[in-house]
GROMACS .gro file of C-alpha atoms in nm:
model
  417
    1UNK     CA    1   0.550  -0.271  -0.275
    2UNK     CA    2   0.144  -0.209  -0.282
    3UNK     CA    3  -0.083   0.025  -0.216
    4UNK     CA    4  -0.296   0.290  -0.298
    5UNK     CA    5  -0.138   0.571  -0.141
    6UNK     CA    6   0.193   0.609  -0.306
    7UNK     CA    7   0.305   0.983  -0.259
    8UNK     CA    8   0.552   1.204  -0.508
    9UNK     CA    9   0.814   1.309  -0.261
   10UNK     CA   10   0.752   1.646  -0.466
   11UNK     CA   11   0.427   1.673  -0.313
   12UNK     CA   12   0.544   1.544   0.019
   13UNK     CA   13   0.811   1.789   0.057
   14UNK     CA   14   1.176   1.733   0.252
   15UNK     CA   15   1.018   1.665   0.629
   16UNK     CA   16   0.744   1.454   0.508
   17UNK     CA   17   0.911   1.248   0.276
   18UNK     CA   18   1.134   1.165   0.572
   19UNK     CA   19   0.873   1.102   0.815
   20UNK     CA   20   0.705   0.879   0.548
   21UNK     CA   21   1.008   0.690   0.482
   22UNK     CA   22   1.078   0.627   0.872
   23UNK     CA   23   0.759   0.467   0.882
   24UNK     CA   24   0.777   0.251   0.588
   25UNK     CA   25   1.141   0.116   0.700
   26UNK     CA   26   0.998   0.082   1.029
   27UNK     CA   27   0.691  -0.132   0.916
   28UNK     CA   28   0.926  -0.366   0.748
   29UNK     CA   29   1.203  -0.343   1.057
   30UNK     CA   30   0.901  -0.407   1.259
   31UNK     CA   31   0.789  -0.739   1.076
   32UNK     CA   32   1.199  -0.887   1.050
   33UNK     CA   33   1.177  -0.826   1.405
   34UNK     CA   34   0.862  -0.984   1.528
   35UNK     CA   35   0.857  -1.237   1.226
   36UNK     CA   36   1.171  -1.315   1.040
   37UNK     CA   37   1.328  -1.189   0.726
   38UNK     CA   38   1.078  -1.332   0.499
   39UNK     CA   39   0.781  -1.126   0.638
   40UNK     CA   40   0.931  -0.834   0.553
   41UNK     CA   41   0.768  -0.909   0.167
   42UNK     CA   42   0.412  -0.811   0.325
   43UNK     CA   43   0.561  -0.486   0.351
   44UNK     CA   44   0.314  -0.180   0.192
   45UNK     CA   45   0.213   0.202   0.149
   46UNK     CA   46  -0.142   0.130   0.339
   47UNK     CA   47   0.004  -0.053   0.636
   48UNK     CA   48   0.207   0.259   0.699
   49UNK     CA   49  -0.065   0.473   0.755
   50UNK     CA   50  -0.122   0.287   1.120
   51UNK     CA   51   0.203   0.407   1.231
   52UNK     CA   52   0.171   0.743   1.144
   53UNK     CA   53  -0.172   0.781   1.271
   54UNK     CA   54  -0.065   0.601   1.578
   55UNK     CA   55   0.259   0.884   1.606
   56UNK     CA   56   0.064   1.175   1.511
   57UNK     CA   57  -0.137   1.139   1.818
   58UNK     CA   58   0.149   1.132   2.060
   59UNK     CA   59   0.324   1.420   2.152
   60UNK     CA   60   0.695   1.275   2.179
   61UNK     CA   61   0.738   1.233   1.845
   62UNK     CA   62   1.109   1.151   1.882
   63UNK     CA   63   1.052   0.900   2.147
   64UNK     CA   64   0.914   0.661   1.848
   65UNK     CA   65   1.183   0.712   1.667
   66UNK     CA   66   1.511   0.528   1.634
   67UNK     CA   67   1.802   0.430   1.431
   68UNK     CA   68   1.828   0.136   1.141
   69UNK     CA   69   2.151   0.010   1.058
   70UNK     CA   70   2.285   0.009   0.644
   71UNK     CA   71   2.024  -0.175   0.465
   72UNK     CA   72   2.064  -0.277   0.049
   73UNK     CA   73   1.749  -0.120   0.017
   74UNK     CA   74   1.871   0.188   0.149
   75UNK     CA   75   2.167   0.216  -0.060
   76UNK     CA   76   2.372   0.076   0.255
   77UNK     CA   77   2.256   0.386   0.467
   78UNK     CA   78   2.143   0.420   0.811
   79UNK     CA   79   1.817   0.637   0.884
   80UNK     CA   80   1.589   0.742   1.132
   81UNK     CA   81   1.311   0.479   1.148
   82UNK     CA   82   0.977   0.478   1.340
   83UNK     CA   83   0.977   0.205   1.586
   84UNK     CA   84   0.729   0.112   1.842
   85UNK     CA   85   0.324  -0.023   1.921
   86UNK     CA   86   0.268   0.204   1.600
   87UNK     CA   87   0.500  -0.007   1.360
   88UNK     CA   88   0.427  -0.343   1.540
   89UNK     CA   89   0.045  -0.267   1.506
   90UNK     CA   90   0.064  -0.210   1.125
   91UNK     CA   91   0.297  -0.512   1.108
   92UNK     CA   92  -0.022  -0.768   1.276
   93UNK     CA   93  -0.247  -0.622   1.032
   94UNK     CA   94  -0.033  -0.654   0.749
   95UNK     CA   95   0.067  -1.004   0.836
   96UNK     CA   96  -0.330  -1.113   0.886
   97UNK     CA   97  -0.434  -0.977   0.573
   98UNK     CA   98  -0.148  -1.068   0.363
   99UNK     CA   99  -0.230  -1.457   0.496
  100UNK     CA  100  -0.600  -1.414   0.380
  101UNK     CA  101  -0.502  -1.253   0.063
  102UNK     CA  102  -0.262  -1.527  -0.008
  103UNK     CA  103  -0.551  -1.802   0.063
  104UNK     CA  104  -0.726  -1.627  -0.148
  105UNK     CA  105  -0.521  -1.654  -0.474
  106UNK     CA  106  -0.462  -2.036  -0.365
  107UNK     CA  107  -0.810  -2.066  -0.366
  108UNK     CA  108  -0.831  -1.885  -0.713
  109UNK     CA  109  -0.512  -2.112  -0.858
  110UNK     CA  110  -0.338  -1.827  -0.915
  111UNK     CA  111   0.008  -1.876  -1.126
  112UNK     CA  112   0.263  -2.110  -0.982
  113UNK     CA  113   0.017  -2.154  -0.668
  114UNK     CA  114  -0.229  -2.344  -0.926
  115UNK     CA  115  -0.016  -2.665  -0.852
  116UNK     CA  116  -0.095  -2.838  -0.574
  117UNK     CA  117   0.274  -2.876  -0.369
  118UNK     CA  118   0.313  -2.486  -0.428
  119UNK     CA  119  -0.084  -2.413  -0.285
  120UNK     CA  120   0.046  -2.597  -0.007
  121UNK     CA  121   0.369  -2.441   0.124
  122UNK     CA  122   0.151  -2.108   0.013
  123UNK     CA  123  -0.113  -2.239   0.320
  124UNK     CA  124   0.191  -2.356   0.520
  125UNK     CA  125   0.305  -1.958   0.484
  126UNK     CA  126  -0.026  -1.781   0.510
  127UNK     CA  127  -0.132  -1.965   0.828
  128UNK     CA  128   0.237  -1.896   0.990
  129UNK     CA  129   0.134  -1.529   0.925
  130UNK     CA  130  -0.212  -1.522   1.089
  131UNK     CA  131  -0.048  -1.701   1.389
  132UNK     CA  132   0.205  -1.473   1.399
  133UNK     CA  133  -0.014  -1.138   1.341
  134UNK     CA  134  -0.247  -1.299   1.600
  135UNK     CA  135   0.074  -1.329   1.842
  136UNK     CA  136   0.135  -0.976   1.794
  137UNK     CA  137  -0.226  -0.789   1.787
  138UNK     CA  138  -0.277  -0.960   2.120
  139UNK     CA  139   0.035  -0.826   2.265
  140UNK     CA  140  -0.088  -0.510   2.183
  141UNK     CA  141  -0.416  -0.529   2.286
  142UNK     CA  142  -0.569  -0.584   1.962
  143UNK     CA  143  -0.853  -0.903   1.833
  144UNK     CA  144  -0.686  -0.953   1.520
  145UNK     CA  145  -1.048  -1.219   1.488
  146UNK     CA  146  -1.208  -0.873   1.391
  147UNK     CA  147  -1.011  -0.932   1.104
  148UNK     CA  148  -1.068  -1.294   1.028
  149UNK     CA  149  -1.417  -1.305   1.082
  150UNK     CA  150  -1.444  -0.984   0.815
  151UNK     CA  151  -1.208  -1.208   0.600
  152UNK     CA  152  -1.430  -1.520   0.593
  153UNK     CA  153  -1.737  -1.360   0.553
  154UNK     CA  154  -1.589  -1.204   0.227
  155UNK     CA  155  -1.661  -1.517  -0.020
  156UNK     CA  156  -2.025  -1.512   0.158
  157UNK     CA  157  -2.092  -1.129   0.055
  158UNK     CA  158  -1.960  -1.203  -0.296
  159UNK     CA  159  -2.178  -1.479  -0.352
  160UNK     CA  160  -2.503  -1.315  -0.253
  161UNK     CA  161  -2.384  -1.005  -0.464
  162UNK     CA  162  -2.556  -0.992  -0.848
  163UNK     CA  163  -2.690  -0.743  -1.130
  164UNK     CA  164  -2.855  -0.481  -0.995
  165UNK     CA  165  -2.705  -0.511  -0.646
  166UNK     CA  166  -2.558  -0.314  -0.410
  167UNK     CA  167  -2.202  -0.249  -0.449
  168UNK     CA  168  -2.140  -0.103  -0.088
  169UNK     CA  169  -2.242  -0.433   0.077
  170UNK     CA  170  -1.988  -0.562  -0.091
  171UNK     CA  171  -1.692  -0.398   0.074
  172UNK     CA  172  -1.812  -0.452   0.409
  173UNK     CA  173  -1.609  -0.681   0.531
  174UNK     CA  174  -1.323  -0.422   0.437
  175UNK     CA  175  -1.457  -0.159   0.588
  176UNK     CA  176  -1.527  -0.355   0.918
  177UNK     CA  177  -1.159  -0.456   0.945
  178UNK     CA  178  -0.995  -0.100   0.867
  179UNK     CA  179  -1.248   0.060   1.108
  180UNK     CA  180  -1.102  -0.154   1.390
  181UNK     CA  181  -0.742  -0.084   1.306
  182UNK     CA  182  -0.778   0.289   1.258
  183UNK     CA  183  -0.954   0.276   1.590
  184UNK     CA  184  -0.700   0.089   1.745
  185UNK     CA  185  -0.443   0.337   1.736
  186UNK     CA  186  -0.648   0.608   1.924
  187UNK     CA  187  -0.580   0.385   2.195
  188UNK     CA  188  -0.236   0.255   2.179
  189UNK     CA  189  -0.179   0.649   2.129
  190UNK     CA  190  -0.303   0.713   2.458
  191UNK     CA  191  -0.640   0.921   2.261
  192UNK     CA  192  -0.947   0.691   2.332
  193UNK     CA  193  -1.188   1.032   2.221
  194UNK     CA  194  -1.011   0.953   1.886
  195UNK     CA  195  -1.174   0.602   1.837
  196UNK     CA  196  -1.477   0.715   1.684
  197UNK     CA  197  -1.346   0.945   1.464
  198UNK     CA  198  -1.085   0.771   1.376
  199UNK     CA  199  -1.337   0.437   1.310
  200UNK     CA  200  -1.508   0.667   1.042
  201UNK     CA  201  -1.199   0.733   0.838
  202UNK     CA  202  -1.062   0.353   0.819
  203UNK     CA  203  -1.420   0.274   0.774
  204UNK     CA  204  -1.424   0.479   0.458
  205UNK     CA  205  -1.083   0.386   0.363
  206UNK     CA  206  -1.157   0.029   0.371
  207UNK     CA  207  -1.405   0.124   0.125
  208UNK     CA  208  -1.191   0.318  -0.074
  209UNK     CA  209  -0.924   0.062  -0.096
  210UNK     CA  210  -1.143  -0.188  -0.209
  211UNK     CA  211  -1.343   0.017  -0.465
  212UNK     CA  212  -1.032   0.147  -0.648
  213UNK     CA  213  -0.885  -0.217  -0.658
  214UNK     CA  214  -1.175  -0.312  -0.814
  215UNK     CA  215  -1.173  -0.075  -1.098
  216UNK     CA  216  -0.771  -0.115  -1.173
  217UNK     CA  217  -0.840  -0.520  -1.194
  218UNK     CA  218  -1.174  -0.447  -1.396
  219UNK     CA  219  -1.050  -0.518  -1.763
  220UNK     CA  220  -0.780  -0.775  -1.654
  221UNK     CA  221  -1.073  -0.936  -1.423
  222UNK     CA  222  -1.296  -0.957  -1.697
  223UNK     CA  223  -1.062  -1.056  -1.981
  224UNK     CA  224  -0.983  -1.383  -1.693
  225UNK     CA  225  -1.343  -1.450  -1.628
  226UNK     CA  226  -1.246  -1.344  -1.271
  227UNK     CA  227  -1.530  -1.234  -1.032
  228UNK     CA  228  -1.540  -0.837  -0.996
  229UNK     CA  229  -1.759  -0.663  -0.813
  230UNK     CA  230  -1.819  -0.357  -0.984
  231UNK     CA  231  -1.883  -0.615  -1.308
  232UNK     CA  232  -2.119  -0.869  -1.113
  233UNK     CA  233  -2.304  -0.553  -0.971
  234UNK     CA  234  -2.365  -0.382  -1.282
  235UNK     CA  235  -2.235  -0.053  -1.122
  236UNK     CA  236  -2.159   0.236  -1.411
  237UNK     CA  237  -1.867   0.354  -1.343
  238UNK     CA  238  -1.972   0.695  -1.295
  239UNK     CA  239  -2.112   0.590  -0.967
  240UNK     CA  240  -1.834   0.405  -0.861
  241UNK     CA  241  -1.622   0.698  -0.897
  242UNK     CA  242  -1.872   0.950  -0.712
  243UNK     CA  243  -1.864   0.630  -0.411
  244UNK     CA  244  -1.501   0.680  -0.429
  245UNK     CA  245  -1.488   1.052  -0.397
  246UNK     CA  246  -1.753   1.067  -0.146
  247UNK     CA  247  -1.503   0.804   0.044
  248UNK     CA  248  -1.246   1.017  -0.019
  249UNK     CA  249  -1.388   1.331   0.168
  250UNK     CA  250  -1.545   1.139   0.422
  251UNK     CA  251  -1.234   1.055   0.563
  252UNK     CA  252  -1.147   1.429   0.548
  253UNK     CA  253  -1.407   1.519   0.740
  254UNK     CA  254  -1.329   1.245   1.008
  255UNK     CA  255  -0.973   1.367   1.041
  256UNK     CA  256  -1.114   1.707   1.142
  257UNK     CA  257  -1.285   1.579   1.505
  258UNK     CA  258  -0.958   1.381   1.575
  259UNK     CA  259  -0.715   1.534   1.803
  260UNK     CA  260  -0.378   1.528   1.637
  261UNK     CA  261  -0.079   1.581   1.828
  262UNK     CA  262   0.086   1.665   1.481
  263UNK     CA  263  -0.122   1.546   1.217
  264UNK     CA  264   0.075   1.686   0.909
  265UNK     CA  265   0.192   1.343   0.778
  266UNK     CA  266  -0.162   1.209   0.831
  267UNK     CA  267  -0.309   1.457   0.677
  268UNK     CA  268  -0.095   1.475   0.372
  269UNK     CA  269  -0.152   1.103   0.307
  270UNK     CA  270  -0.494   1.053   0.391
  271UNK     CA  271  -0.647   1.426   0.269
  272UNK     CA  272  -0.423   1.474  -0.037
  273UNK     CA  273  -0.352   1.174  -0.166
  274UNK     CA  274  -0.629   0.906  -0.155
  275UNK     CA  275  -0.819   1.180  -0.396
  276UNK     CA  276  -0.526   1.161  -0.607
  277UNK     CA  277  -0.534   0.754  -0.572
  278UNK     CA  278  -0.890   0.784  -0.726
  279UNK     CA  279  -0.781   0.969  -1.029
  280UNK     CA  280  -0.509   0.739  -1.126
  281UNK     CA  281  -0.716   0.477  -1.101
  282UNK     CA  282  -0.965   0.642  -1.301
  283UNK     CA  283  -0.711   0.743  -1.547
  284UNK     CA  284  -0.820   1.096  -1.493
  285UNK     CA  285  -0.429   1.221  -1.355
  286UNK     CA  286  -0.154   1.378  -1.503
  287UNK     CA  287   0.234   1.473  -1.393
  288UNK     CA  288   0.276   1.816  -1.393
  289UNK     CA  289   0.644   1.696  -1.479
  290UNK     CA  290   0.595   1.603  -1.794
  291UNK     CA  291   0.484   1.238  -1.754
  292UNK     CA  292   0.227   1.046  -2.001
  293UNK     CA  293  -0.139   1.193  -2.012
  294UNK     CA  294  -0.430   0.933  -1.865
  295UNK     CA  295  -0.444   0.596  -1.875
  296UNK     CA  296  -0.726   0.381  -1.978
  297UNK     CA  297  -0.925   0.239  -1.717
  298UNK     CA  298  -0.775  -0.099  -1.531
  299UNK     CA  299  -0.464   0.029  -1.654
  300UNK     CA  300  -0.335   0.221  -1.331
  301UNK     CA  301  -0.048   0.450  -1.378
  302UNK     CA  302   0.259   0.372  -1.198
  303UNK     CA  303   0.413   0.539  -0.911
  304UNK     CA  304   0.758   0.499  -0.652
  305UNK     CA  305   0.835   0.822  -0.466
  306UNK     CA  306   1.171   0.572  -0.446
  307UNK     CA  307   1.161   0.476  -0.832
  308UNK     CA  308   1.527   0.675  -0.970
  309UNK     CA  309   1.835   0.817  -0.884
  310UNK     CA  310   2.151   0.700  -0.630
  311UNK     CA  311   1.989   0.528  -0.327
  312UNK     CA  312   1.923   0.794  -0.066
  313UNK     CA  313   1.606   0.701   0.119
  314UNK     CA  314   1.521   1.074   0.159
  315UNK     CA  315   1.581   1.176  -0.178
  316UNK     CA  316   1.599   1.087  -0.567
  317UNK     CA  317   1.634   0.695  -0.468
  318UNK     CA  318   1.652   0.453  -0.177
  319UNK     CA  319   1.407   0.219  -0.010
  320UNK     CA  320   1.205  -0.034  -0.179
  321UNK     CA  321   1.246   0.116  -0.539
  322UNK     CA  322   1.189  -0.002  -0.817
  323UNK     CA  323   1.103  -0.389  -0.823
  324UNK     CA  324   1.054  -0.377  -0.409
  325UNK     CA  325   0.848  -0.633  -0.214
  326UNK     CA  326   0.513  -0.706  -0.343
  327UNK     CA  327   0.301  -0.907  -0.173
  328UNK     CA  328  -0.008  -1.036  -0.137
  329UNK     CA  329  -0.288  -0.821  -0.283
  330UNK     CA  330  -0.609  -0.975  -0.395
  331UNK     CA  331  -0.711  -1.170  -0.720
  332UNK     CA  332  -0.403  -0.964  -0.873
  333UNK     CA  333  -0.484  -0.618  -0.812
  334UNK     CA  334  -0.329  -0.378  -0.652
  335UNK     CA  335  -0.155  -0.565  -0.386
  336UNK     CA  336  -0.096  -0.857  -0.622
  337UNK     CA  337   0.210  -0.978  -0.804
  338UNK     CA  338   0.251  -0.751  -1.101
  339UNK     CA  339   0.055  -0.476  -0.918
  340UNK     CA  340   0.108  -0.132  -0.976
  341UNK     CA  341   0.335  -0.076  -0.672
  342UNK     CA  342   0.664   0.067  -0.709
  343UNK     CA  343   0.771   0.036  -1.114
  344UNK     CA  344   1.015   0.174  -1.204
  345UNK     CA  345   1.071   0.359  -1.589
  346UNK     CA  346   0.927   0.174  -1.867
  347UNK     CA  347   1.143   0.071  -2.177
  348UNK     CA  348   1.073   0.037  -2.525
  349UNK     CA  349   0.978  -0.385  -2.531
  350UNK     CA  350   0.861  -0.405  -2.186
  351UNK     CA  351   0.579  -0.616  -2.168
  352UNK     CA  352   0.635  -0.881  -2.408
  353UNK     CA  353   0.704  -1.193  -2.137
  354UNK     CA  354   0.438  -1.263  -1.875
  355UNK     CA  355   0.473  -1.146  -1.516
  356UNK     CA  356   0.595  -1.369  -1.268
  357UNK     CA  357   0.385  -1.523  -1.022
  358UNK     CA  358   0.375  -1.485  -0.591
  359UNK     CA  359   0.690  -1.703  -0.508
  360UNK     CA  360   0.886  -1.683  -0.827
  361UNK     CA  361   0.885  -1.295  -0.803
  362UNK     CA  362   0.980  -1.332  -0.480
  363UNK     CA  363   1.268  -1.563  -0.579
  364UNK     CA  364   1.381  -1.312  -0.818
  365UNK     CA  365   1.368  -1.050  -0.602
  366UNK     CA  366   1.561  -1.200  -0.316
  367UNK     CA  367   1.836  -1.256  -0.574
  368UNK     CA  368   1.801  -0.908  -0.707
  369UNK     CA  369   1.863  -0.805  -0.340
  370UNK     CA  370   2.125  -1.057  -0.262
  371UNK     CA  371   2.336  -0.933  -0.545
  372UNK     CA  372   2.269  -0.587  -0.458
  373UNK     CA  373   2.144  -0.516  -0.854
  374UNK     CA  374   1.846  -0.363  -0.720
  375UNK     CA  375   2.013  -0.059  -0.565
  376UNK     CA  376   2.365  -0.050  -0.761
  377UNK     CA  377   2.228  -0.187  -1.116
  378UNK     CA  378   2.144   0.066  -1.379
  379UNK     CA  379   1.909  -0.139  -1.553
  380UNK     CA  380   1.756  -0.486  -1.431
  381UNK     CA  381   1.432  -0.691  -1.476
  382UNK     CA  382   1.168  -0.627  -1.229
  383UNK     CA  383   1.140  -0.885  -0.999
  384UNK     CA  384   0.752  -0.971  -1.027
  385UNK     CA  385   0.651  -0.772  -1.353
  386UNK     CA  386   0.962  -0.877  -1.583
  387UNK     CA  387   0.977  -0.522  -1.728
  388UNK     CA  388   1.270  -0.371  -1.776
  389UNK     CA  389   1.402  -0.120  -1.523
  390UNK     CA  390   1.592   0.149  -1.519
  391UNK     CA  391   1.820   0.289  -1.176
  392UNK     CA  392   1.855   0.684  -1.323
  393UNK     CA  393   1.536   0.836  -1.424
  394UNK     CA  394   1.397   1.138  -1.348
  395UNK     CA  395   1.072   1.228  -1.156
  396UNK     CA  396   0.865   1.215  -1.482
  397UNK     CA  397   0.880   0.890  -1.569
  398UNK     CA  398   0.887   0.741  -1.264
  399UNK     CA  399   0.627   0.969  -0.985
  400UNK     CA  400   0.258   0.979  -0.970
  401UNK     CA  401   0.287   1.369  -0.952
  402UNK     CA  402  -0.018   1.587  -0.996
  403UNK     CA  403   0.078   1.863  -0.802
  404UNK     CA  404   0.174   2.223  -0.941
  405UNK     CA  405   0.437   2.306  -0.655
  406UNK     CA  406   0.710   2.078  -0.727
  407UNK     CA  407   0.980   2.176  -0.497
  408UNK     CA  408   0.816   2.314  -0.217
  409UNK     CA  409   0.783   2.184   0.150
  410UNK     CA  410   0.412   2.365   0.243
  411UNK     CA  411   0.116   2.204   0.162
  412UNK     CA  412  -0.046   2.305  -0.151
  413UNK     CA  413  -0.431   2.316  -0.092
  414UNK     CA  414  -0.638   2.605   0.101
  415UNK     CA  415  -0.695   2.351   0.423
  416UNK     CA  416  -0.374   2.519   0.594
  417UNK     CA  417  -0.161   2.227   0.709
   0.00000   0.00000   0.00000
């Protein structure tokens, strides 16, 4: 699993961890539906956050709302799953980024996909996905060619970028294509008013998302001779971390001007945690449950609401835990193989063999799945990363927690929600 917005189910609280959980299971029931099985890899935190927004603008909450059958990942449970133009929405996204992502670290020869009959079932895949996100966006209404187009035009921005430069025009093309999707769901919610608003915030999330990749892959981006933009630009880092926060409360103040129908979810992801996403990848964060102090810089700090305990997707354990589907992030970062999404606890040794690329880690993890070691095992090798994992840990080795207020369902800043 990748992302940048990967809640402690401390913070989240009872309801919301539920309500985040039923719209990550129904992302990934969403893509198995529309797609096949093997889709369901593209499966992330950010692609979730369509969904909900999409939900928190309708009124009949329960309406978009159904429920799964026993899934592995779910410790063989059934639960309450978000279904709907929400889910299939994030689904056409995910799919048509995941495919350019995945051209993109053919293009780099990436791992295993550095040899030529691998790059080539790798194309075979990514274009099935465009096809098939296209296929879906257009079902719903939705030019998945806004994405494309910001896609291509990525390598064009990069190339013009140097020393001295500026780092914003950079992430353009990511801002372009989140604008459109956030904007999207104003009106498969019924909400056109909410377009605008809602444009701003993926605008500046877009942003954000690509900025904090950026400074997570810095060291290992530099150490491969890999192209970086906050390296090529010459950007301190200081002002790459006052662009991210300035992201991050831009999108704040968008939320405010859209009309929510219940906006709690939304607000707890988007408000609360994508400042929190900016300090781990700073290595400015800390658990308040006892978990290791900051992290240097490129080295982000790992963090699975779903990472321990028995396999209940609304408490200690359950859905995509430890070792879940990665995907497709780019040049390795964040929504790369070996990305910081989901770990699990970290053992003494772990570290010492290389991470697995794209397909093998997806090999391993099907046969992590197929044997069910991922949710009964008490200790297995991550799938993509090759660290060792263990089932039964507790919340501070395993959750990104920065929060004071451990145990409580209310929100813990002075906004109210």
């Amino acid at each position: 699993m990748f992302g940048i917005i990967r809640p402690c189910r401390h913070r989240l609280g009872t309801e919301m961890l539920r309500a985040w959980a039923a719209h990550l299971c129904g992302l990934c029931l969403a893509l198995r539906t529309d797609h096949g099985q093997f889709a369901r890899v593209v499966t992330n935190y950010d692609g979730l956050v369509l969904s909900a927004l999409t939900e928190a603008q309708t009124a009949d909450v329960r309406g978009g709302r159904r429920t799964a059958g026993p899934c592995p990942l779910r410790g063989m449970r059934t639960a309450s799953v978000a279904h709907g133009e929400g889910a299939r929405l994030a689904a056409s996204v995910s799919l048509v980024l995941a495919s350019a992502k995945t051209r993109d670290h053919v293009a780099d020869g990436d791992g295993l996909l550095a040899r030529r009959p691998v790059a080539a079932a790798a194309r075979r895949v990514a274009t099935g996905w465009e096809r098939a996100g296209a296929r879906t966006g257009a079902s719903l209404g939705f030019d998945t060619a806004l994405l494309v187009d910001a896609v291509d035009r990525q390598p064009l921005v990069e190339a013009a970028a140097g020393p001295g430069g500026d780092l914003l025009a950079v992430t353009e093309p990511a801002e372009t294509a989140t604008a459109a999707a956030f904007a999207h769901t104003a009106v498969l919610a019924g909400r056109p008013h909410n377009s605008v608003p809602l444009a701003e915030a993926g605008r500046l999330f877009g942003r954000l998302a690509h900025l904090l990749d950026a400074v997570e892959d810095r060291a290992a981006d530099e150490a491969a001779g890999a192209w970086n933009p906050v390296t090529v630009t010459a950007t301190p880092l200081p002002e790459v971390r006052r662009l991210c926060d300035d992201a991050a409360h831009g999108v704040r103040l968008a939320l405010r001007d859209v009309d929510f129908a219940d906006g709690r979810l939304v607000h707890r992801l988007l408000a609360h945690e994508l400042p929190r996403a900016v300090d781990r990848a700073f290595g400015t964060t800390t658990c308040s449950h006892g978990a290791p102090g900051p992290v240097p810089l490129g080295k982000p700090v790992p963090g699975n609401p779903y990472a321990s305990g028995g396999g209940d997707p609304h408490g200690a354990g359950g859905p995509f835990g430890p070792g879940g589907p990665s995907g497709t992030g780019g040049r390795g970062g964040s929504g790369g193989p070996g990305g910081p999404g989901g770990p699990g606890a970290h053992l003494p040794g772990d570290g010492q063999r290389p991470p697995r690329g794209l397909l093998a880690g997806c090999g391993a993890f099907l046969g992590l799945l197929c044997t069910c070691r991922i949710c009964c095992a008490q200790e297995y090798e991550g799938p993509w990363s090759r660290k060792r994992r263990k089932r039964r840990e507790r919340c501070s080795r395993n959750w990104d927690c920065a929060c004071d207020c451990c145990g409580c369902d209310g929100c813990c800043c002075d906004c109210g929600a």
